[in-house]
Amino acid sequence: MFAEQTWVARTIWALLFIFAAVSLIVGRWYPAFVALATLGLSLTPLFLSRWANVVIPPSFIAAATLFAGSTLLLGEAFDFYDRFWWWDIVMHGTGAVGVGLIGFVLIFIMFQGDKYAAPPYAVALFAFCFAMAVGTMWEIFEFTMDSLFGFNTQKSGLQDTMGDLIVDGTGAIFGAGAGWFYLKSREHGGLTGVIDEFVRHNPRLFQRWRK
């Protein structure tokens, strides 16, 4: 399960483990907690894939690991959100693209290109709505944490929330649009290549799919 992963993912996992261990030794509890949480979240897809009997390509795992490390460890433990004004935009945008792709794959597994039950535009619309729903739930989570525990995850409040949702919407359009292009085109590259890689790794889930 671990041996087939990319060197990028394995390197990040090793660095997270070392950073967490050092932080615990010197008594820096919050960075240690963030590092361990990041490590746990980045490893979760591996165990979920085994539980669901789904093959997640190593490149997917590497991307998820890199994203988790960037948004949690770098963003929270190293204050990248405060140091770089654009960090939050990049994280929300890339996250929304990824969630949009996940939403597309989920509905694609259900209908597998049935143009009558789920035409390409309907599948793309579902993927967009799925990504926006996840983004909205995250903003609700931030509001809850700020209200109950006095955190400052929303920064400037309403302006930060609406800015995040706008960025989420932009990213969701790219993710959903990639799904639409995948169904409409025979040429795969970029984000459509990511979808095609997942399909090729899981032929049993797409037995009714014919280009």
PDB file of N, CA and C in Angstrom, residues 34-107:
ATOM      1  N   VAL A  34      -0.900  19.706  14.853  1.00  0.00           N
ATOM      2  CA  VAL A  34      -1.202  20.014  13.454  1.00  0.00           C
ATOM      3  C   VAL A  34      -0.486  19.042  12.529  1.00  0.00           C
ATOM      4  N   ALA A  35       0.778  18.731  12.827  1.00  0.00           N
ATOM      5  CA  ALA A  35       1.533  17.801  11.992  1.00  0.00           C
ATOM      6  C   ALA A  35       0.912  16.410  12.014  1.00  0.00           C
ATOM      7  N   LEU A  36       0.520  15.943  13.191  1.00  0.00           N
ATOM      8  CA  LEU A  36      -0.098  14.618  13.303  1.00  0.00           C
ATOM      9  C   LEU A  36      -1.466  14.591  12.616  1.00  0.00           C
ATOM     10  N   ALA A  37      -2.221  15.687  12.753  1.00  0.00           N
ATOM     11  CA  ALA A  37      -3.520  15.771  12.079  1.00  0.00           C
ATOM     12  C   ALA A  37      -3.340  15.753  10.563  1.00  0.00           C
ATOM     13  N   THR A  38      -2.333  16.477  10.084  1.00  0.00           N
ATOM     14  CA  THR A  38      -2.042  16.494   8.652  1.00  0.00           C
ATOM     15  C   THR A  38      -1.644  15.116   8.158  1.00  0.00           C
ATOM     16  N   LEU A  39      -0.797  14.435   8.933  1.00  0.00           N
ATOM     17  CA  LEU A  39      -0.370  13.088   8.576  1.00  0.00           C
ATOM     18  C   LEU A  39      -1.562  12.135   8.521  1.00  0.00           C
ATOM     19  N   GLY A  40      -2.434  12.229   9.528  1.00  0.00           N
ATOM     20  CA  GLY A  40      -3.600  11.363   9.557  1.00  0.00           C
ATOM     21  C   GLY A  40      -4.537  11.605   8.388  1.00  0.00           C
ATOM     22  N   LEU A  41      -4.790  12.877   8.076  1.00  0.00           N
ATOM     23  CA  LEU A  41      -5.695  13.203   6.971  1.00  0.00           C
ATOM     24  C   LEU A  41      -5.120  12.772   5.629  1.00  0.00           C
ATOM     25  N   SER A  42      -3.815  12.944   5.454  1.00  0.00           N
ATOM     26  CA  SER A  42      -3.200  12.584   4.179  1.00  0.00           C
ATOM     27  C   SER A  42      -3.135  11.073   3.973  1.00  0.00           C
ATOM     28  N   LEU A  43      -3.148  10.313   5.074  1.00  0.00           N
ATOM     29  CA  LEU A  43      -3.136   8.853   4.968  1.00  0.00           C
ATOM     30  C   LEU A  43      -4.548   8.260   4.846  1.00  0.00           C
ATOM     31  N   THR A  44      -5.547   9.050   5.193  1.00  0.00           N
ATOM     32  CA  THR A  44      -6.923   8.560   5.178  1.00  0.00           C
ATOM     33  C   THR A  44      -7.359   7.997   3.832  1.00  0.00           C
ATOM     34  N   PRO A  45      -7.038   8.662   2.690  1.00  0.00           N
ATOM     35  CA  PRO A  45      -7.466   8.087   1.401  1.00  0.00           C
ATOM     36  C   PRO A  45      -6.944   6.674   1.158  1.00  0.00           C
ATOM     37  N   LEU A  46      -5.759   6.357   1.670  1.00  0.00           N
ATOM     38  CA  LEU A  46      -5.219   5.010   1.488  1.00  0.00           C
ATOM     39  C   LEU A  46      -6.113   3.960   2.146  1.00  0.00           C
ATOM     40  N   PHE A  47      -6.518   4.245   3.380  1.00  0.00           N
ATOM     41  CA  PHE A  47      -7.342   3.286   4.113  1.00  0.00           C
ATOM     42  C   PHE A  47      -8.780   3.266   3.590  1.00  0.00           C
ATOM     43  N   LEU A  48      -9.273   4.426   3.173  1.00  0.00           N
ATOM     44  CA  LEU A  48     -10.612   4.465   2.585  1.00  0.00           C
ATOM     45  C   LEU A  48     -10.661   3.677   1.281  1.00  0.00           C
ATOM     46  N   SER A  49      -9.604   3.790   0.488  1.00  0.00           N
ATOM     47  CA  SER A  49      -9.582   3.063  -0.782  1.00  0.00           C
ATOM     48  C   SER A  49      -9.583   1.559  -0.561  1.00  0.00           C
ATOM     49  N   ARG A  50      -8.859   1.107   0.458  1.00  0.00           N
ATOM     50  CA  ARG A  50      -8.853  -0.326   0.757  1.00  0.00           C
ATOM     51  C   ARG A  50     -10.220  -0.766   1.277  1.00  0.00           C
ATOM     52  N   TRP A  51     -10.835   0.062   2.109  1.00  0.00           N
ATOM     53  CA  TRP A  51     -12.156  -0.276   2.655  1.00  0.00           C
ATOM     54  C   TRP A  51     -13.211  -0.327   1.557  1.00  0.00           C
ATOM     55  N   ALA A  52     -13.145   0.635   0.624  1.00  0.00           N
ATOM     56  CA  ALA A  52     -14.142   0.708  -0.452  1.00  0.00           C
ATOM     57  C   ALA A  52     -13.761  -0.123  -1.665  1.00  0.00           C
ATOM     58  N   ASN A  53     -12.592  -0.752  -1.618  1.00  0.00           N
ATOM     59  CA  ASN A  53     -12.104  -1.553  -2.745  1.00  0.00           C
ATOM     60  C   ASN A  53     -12.030  -0.715  -4.021  1.00  0.00           C
ATOM     61  N   VAL A  54     -11.455   0.470  -3.874  1.00  0.00           N
ATOM     62  CA  VAL A  54     -11.271   1.391  -4.991  1.00  0.00           C
ATOM     63  C   VAL A  54      -9.780   1.719  -5.100  1.00  0.00           C
ATOM     64  N   VAL A  55      -9.282   1.746  -6.309  1.00  0.00           N
ATOM     65  CA  VAL A  55      -7.878   2.068  -6.527  1.00  0.00           C
ATOM     66  C   VAL A  55      -7.739   3.578  -6.716  1.00  0.00           C
ATOM     67  N   ILE A  56      -7.032   4.209  -5.806  1.00  0.00           N
ATOM     68  CA  ILE A  56      -6.737   5.635  -5.947  1.00  0.00           C
ATOM     69  C   ILE A  56      -5.315   5.760  -6.505  1.00  0.00           C
ATOM     70  N   PRO A  57      -5.160   6.310  -7.692  1.00  0.00           N
ATOM     71  CA  PRO A  57      -3.830   6.408  -8.298  1.00  0.00           C
ATOM     72  C   PRO A  57      -2.839   7.134  -7.386  1.00  0.00           C
ATOM     73  N   PRO A  58      -1.581   6.721  -7.407  1.00  0.00           N
ATOM     74  CA  PRO A  58      -0.566   7.364  -6.562  1.00  0.00           C
ATOM     75  C   PRO A  58      -0.481   8.876  -6.744  1.00  0.00           C
ATOM     76  N   SER A  59      -0.722   9.354  -7.960  1.00  0.00           N
ATOM     77  CA  SER A  59      -0.667  10.801  -8.188  1.00  0.00           C
ATOM     78  C   SER A  59      -1.762  11.518  -7.411  1.00  0.00           C
ATOM     79  N   PHE A  60      -2.927  10.874  -7.240  1.00  0.00           N
ATOM     80  CA  PHE A  60      -4.018  11.442  -6.449  1.00  0.00           C
ATOM     81  C   PHE A  60      -3.575  11.559  -4.989  1.00  0.00           C
ATOM     82  N   ILE A  61      -2.963  10.489  -4.478  1.00  0.00           N
ATOM     83  CA  ILE A  61      -2.507  10.486  -3.088  1.00  0.00           C
ATOM     84  C   ILE A  61      -1.462  11.563  -2.871  1.00  0.00           C
ATOM     85  N   ALA A  62      -0.538  11.704  -3.818  1.00  0.00           N
ATOM     86  CA  ALA A  62       0.509  12.725  -3.700  1.00  0.00           C
ATOM     87  C   ALA A  62      -0.098  14.117  -3.677  1.00  0.00           C
ATOM     88  N   ALA A  63      -1.089  14.368  -4.552  1.00  0.00           N
ATOM     89  CA  ALA A  63      -1.737  15.676  -4.601  1.00  0.00           C
ATOM     90  C   ALA A  63      -2.480  15.968  -3.306  1.00  0.00           C
ATOM     91  N   ALA A  64      -3.195  14.959  -2.783  1.00  0.00           N
ATOM     92  CA  ALA A  64      -3.931  15.142  -1.529  1.00  0.00           C
ATOM     93  C   ALA A  64      -2.975  15.391  -0.365  1.00  0.00           C
ATOM     94  N   THR A  65      -1.853  14.681  -0.351  1.00  0.00           N
ATOM     95  CA  THR A  65      -0.862  14.861   0.715  1.00  0.00           C
ATOM     96  C   THR A  65      -0.241  16.249   0.656  1.00  0.00           C
ATOM     97  N   LEU A  66       0.098  16.680  -0.556  1.00  0.00           N
ATOM     98  CA  LEU A  66       0.674  18.015  -0.729  1.00  0.00           C
ATOM     99  C   LEU A  66      -0.314  19.096  -0.318  1.00  0.00           C
ATOM    100  N   PHE A  67      -1.578  18.903  -0.666  1.00  0.00           N
ATOM    101  CA  PHE A  67      -2.601  19.888  -0.300  1.00  0.00           C
ATOM    102  C   PHE A  67      -2.802  19.947   1.210  1.00  0.00           C
ATOM    103  N   ALA A  68      -2.880  18.774   1.849  1.00  0.00           N
ATOM    104  CA  ALA A  68      -3.065  18.734   3.305  1.00  0.00           C
ATOM    105  C   ALA A  68      -1.896  19.400   4.017  1.00  0.00           C
ATOM    106  N   GLY A  69      -0.682  19.137   3.556  1.00  0.00           N
ATOM    107  CA  GLY A  69       0.472  19.765   4.171  1.00  0.00           C
ATOM    108  C   GLY A  69       0.503  21.267   3.974  1.00  0.00           C
ATOM    109  N   SER A  70       0.047  21.713   2.813  1.00  0.00           N
ATOM    110  CA  SER A  70       0.068  23.151   2.509  1.00  0.00           C
ATOM    111  C   SER A  70      -0.983  23.910   3.302  1.00  0.00           C
ATOM    112  N   THR A  71      -2.188  23.344   3.394  1.00  0.00           N
ATOM    113  CA  THR A  71      -3.273  24.068   4.052  1.00  0.00           C
ATOM    114  C   THR A  71      -3.213  23.987   5.571  1.00  0.00           C
ATOM    115  N   LEU A  72      -2.740  22.845   6.123  1.00  0.00           N
ATOM    116  CA  LEU A  72      -2.721  22.680   7.570  1.00  0.00           C
ATOM    117  C   LEU A  72      -1.370  23.044   8.177  1.00  0.00           C
ATOM    118  N   LEU A  73      -0.321  22.311   7.781  1.00  0.00           N
ATOM    119  CA  LEU A  73       0.977  22.542   8.410  1.00  0.00           C
ATOM    120  C   LEU A  73       1.546  23.906   8.055  1.00  0.00           C
ATOM    121  N   LEU A  74       1.671  24.180   6.754  1.00  0.00           N
ATOM    122  CA  LEU A  74       2.220  25.471   6.351  1.00  0.00           C
ATOM    123  C   LEU A  74       1.251  26.608   6.672  1.00  0.00           C
ATOM    124  N   GLY A  75      -0.026  26.381   6.401  1.00  0.00           N
ATOM    125  CA  GLY A  75      -0.998  27.440   6.612  1.00  0.00           C
ATOM    126  C   GLY A  75      -1.225  27.783   8.064  1.00  0.00           C
ATOM    127  N   GLU A  76      -1.366  26.770   8.916  1.00  0.00           N
ATOM    128  CA  GLU A  76      -1.686  26.997  10.323  1.00  0.00           C
ATOM    129  C   GLU A  76      -0.435  27.048  11.212  1.00  0.00           C
ATOM    130  N   ALA A  77       0.380  26.003  11.168  1.00  0.00           N
ATOM    131  CA  ALA A  77       1.537  25.933  12.070  1.00  0.00           C
ATOM    132  C   ALA A  77       2.607  26.959  11.727  1.00  0.00           C
ATOM    133  N   PHE A  78       2.765  27.259  10.436  1.00  0.00           N
ATOM    134  CA  PHE A  78       3.788  28.214  10.013  1.00  0.00           C
ATOM    135  C   PHE A  78       3.200  29.556   9.582  1.00  0.00           C
ATOM    136  N   ASP A  79       1.927  29.765   9.836  1.00  0.00           N
ATOM    137  CA  ASP A  79       1.251  31.059   9.625  1.00  0.00           C
ATOM    138  C   ASP A  79       1.331  31.565   8.190  1.00  0.00           C
ATOM    139  N   PHE A  80       1.292  30.671   7.215  1.00  0.00           N
ATOM    140  CA  PHE A  80       1.339  31.128   5.829  1.00  0.00           C
ATOM    141  C   PHE A  80       0.107  31.953   5.465  1.00  0.00           C
ATOM    142  N   TYR A  81      -1.026  31.682   6.133  1.00  0.00           N
ATOM    143  CA  TYR A  81      -2.225  32.466   5.843  1.00  0.00           C
ATOM    144  C   TYR A  81      -2.039  33.931   6.211  1.00  0.00           C
ATOM    145  N   ASP A  82      -1.251  34.204   7.248  1.00  0.00           N
ATOM    146  CA  ASP A  82      -0.981  35.581   7.659  1.00  0.00           C
ATOM    147  C   ASP A  82       0.208  36.175   6.912  1.00  0.00           C
ATOM    148  N   ARG A  83       1.183  35.348   6.580  1.00  0.00           N
ATOM    149  CA  ARG A  83       2.384  35.841   5.908  1.00  0.00           C
ATOM    150  C   ARG A  83       2.138  36.178   4.444  1.00  0.00           C
ATOM    151  N   PHE A  84       1.298  35.392   3.797  1.00  0.00           N
ATOM    152  CA  PHE A  84       1.054  35.577   2.361  1.00  0.00           C
ATOM    153  C   PHE A  84      -0.442  35.736   2.123  1.00  0.00           C
ATOM    154  N   TRP A  85      -0.844  36.905   1.684  1.00  0.00           N
ATOM    155  CA  TRP A  85      -2.266  37.202   1.533  1.00  0.00           C
ATOM    156  C   TRP A  85      -2.938  36.278   0.518  1.00  0.00           C
ATOM    157  N   TRP A  86      -2.161  35.755  -0.430  1.00  0.00           N
ATOM    158  CA  TRP A  86      -2.726  34.937  -1.498  1.00  0.00           C
ATOM    159  C   TRP A  86      -2.810  33.459  -1.137  1.00  0.00           C
ATOM    160  N   TRP A  87      -2.250  33.055   0.016  1.00  0.00           N
ATOM    161  CA  TRP A  87      -2.217  31.634   0.364  1.00  0.00           C
ATOM    162  C   TRP A  87      -3.621  31.050   0.500  1.00  0.00           C
ATOM    163  N   ASP A  88      -4.512  31.767   1.163  1.00  0.00           N
ATOM    164  CA  ASP A  88      -5.878  31.292   1.359  1.00  0.00           C
ATOM    165  C   ASP A  88      -6.602  31.152   0.030  1.00  0.00           C
ATOM    166  N   ILE A  89      -6.346  32.067  -0.894  1.00  0.00           N
ATOM    167  CA  ILE A  89      -6.978  32.005  -2.211  1.00  0.00           C
ATOM    168  C   ILE A  89      -6.539  30.750  -2.958  1.00  0.00           C
ATOM    169  N   VAL A  90      -5.232  30.480  -2.925  1.00  0.00           N
ATOM    170  CA  VAL A  90      -4.699  29.304  -3.621  1.00  0.00           C
ATOM    171  C   VAL A  90      -5.260  28.022  -3.021  1.00  0.00           C
ATOM    172  N   MET A  91      -5.317  27.964  -1.688  1.00  0.00           N
ATOM    173  CA  MET A  91      -5.804  26.756  -1.036  1.00  0.00           C
ATOM    174  C   MET A  91      -7.277  26.508  -1.340  1.00  0.00           C
ATOM    175  N   HIS A  92      -8.100  27.558  -1.266  1.00  0.00           N
ATOM    176  CA  HIS A  92      -9.518  27.395  -1.557  1.00  0.00           C
ATOM    177  C   HIS A  92      -9.734  27.047  -3.027  1.00  0.00           C
ATOM    178  N   GLY A  93      -8.981  27.692  -3.904  1.00  0.00           N
ATOM    179  CA  GLY A  93      -9.144  27.429  -5.326  1.00  0.00           C
ATOM    180  C   GLY A  93      -8.778  26.007  -5.708  1.00  0.00           C
ATOM    181  N   THR A  94      -7.604  25.559  -5.289  1.00  0.00           N
ATOM    182  CA  THR A  94      -7.170  24.201  -5.625  1.00  0.00           C
ATOM    183  C   THR A  94      -8.058  23.157  -4.937  1.00  0.00           C
ATOM    184  N   GLY A  95      -8.459  23.442  -3.702  1.00  0.00           N
ATOM    185  CA  GLY A  95      -9.355  22.521  -3.008  1.00  0.00           C
ATOM    186  C   GLY A  95     -10.675  22.368  -3.732  1.00  0.00           C
ATOM    187  N   ALA A  96     -11.225  23.482  -4.225  1.00  0.00           N
ATOM    188  CA  ALA A  96     -12.504  23.429  -4.936  1.00  0.00           C
ATOM    189  C   ALA A  96     -12.378  22.670  -6.251  1.00  0.00           C
ATOM    190  N   VAL A  97     -11.250  22.833  -6.942  1.00  0.00           N
ATOM    191  CA  VAL A  97     -11.026  22.064  -8.171  1.00  0.00           C
ATOM    192  C   VAL A  97     -11.031  20.568  -7.854  1.00  0.00           C
ATOM    193  N   GLY A  98     -10.311  20.194  -6.793  1.00  0.00           N
ATOM    194  CA  GLY A  98     -10.250  18.788  -6.407  1.00  0.00           C
ATOM    195  C   GLY A  98     -11.602  18.233  -6.019  1.00  0.00           C
ATOM    196  N   VAL A  99     -12.361  18.987  -5.236  1.00  0.00           N
ATOM    197  CA  VAL A  99     -13.687  18.515  -4.811  1.00  0.00           C
ATOM    198  C   VAL A  99     -14.639  18.443  -6.003  1.00  0.00           C
ATOM    199  N   GLY A 100     -14.489  19.378  -6.942  1.00  0.00           N
ATOM    200  CA  GLY A 100     -15.299  19.325  -8.156  1.00  0.00           C
ATOM    201  C   GLY A 100     -15.025  18.062  -8.962  1.00  0.00           C
ATOM    202  N   LEU A 101     -13.757  17.675  -9.035  1.00  0.00           N
ATOM    203  CA  LEU A 101     -13.400  16.436  -9.729  1.00  0.00           C
ATOM    204  C   LEU A 101     -13.977  15.223  -9.004  1.00  0.00           C
ATOM    205  N   ILE A 102     -13.916  15.248  -7.679  1.00  0.00           N
ATOM    206  CA  ILE A 102     -14.482  14.142  -6.897  1.00  0.00           C
ATOM    207  C   ILE A 102     -15.987  14.046  -7.127  1.00  0.00           C
ATOM    208  N   GLY A 103     -16.667  15.188  -7.121  1.00  0.00           N
ATOM    209  CA  GLY A 103     -18.103  15.196  -7.374  1.00  0.00           C
ATOM    210  C   GLY A 103     -18.439  14.631  -8.742  1.00  0.00           C
ATOM    211  N   PHE A 104     -17.630  14.989  -9.739  1.00  0.00           N
ATOM    212  CA  PHE A 104     -17.859  14.456 -11.078  1.00  0.00           C
ATOM    213  C   PHE A 104     -17.691  12.940 -11.096  1.00  0.00           C
ATOM    214  N   VAL A 105     -16.618  12.457 -10.483  1.00  0.00           N
ATOM    215  CA  VAL A 105     -16.356  11.013 -10.484  1.00  0.00           C
ATOM    216  C   VAL A 105     -17.499  10.253  -9.809  1.00  0.00           C
ATOM    217  N   LEU A 106     -18.029  10.802  -8.713  1.00  0.00           N
ATOM    218  CA  LEU A 106     -19.116  10.125  -8.001  1.00  0.00           C
ATOM    219  C   LEU A 106     -20.352   9.957  -8.877  1.00  0.00           C
ATOM    220  N   ILE A 107     -20.761  11.032  -9.531  1.00  0.00           N
ATOM    221  CA  ILE A 107     -21.956  10.934 -10.375  1.00  0.00           C
ATOM    222  C   ILE A 107     -21.656  10.158 -11.656  1.00  0.00           C
TER     223      ILE A 107
END
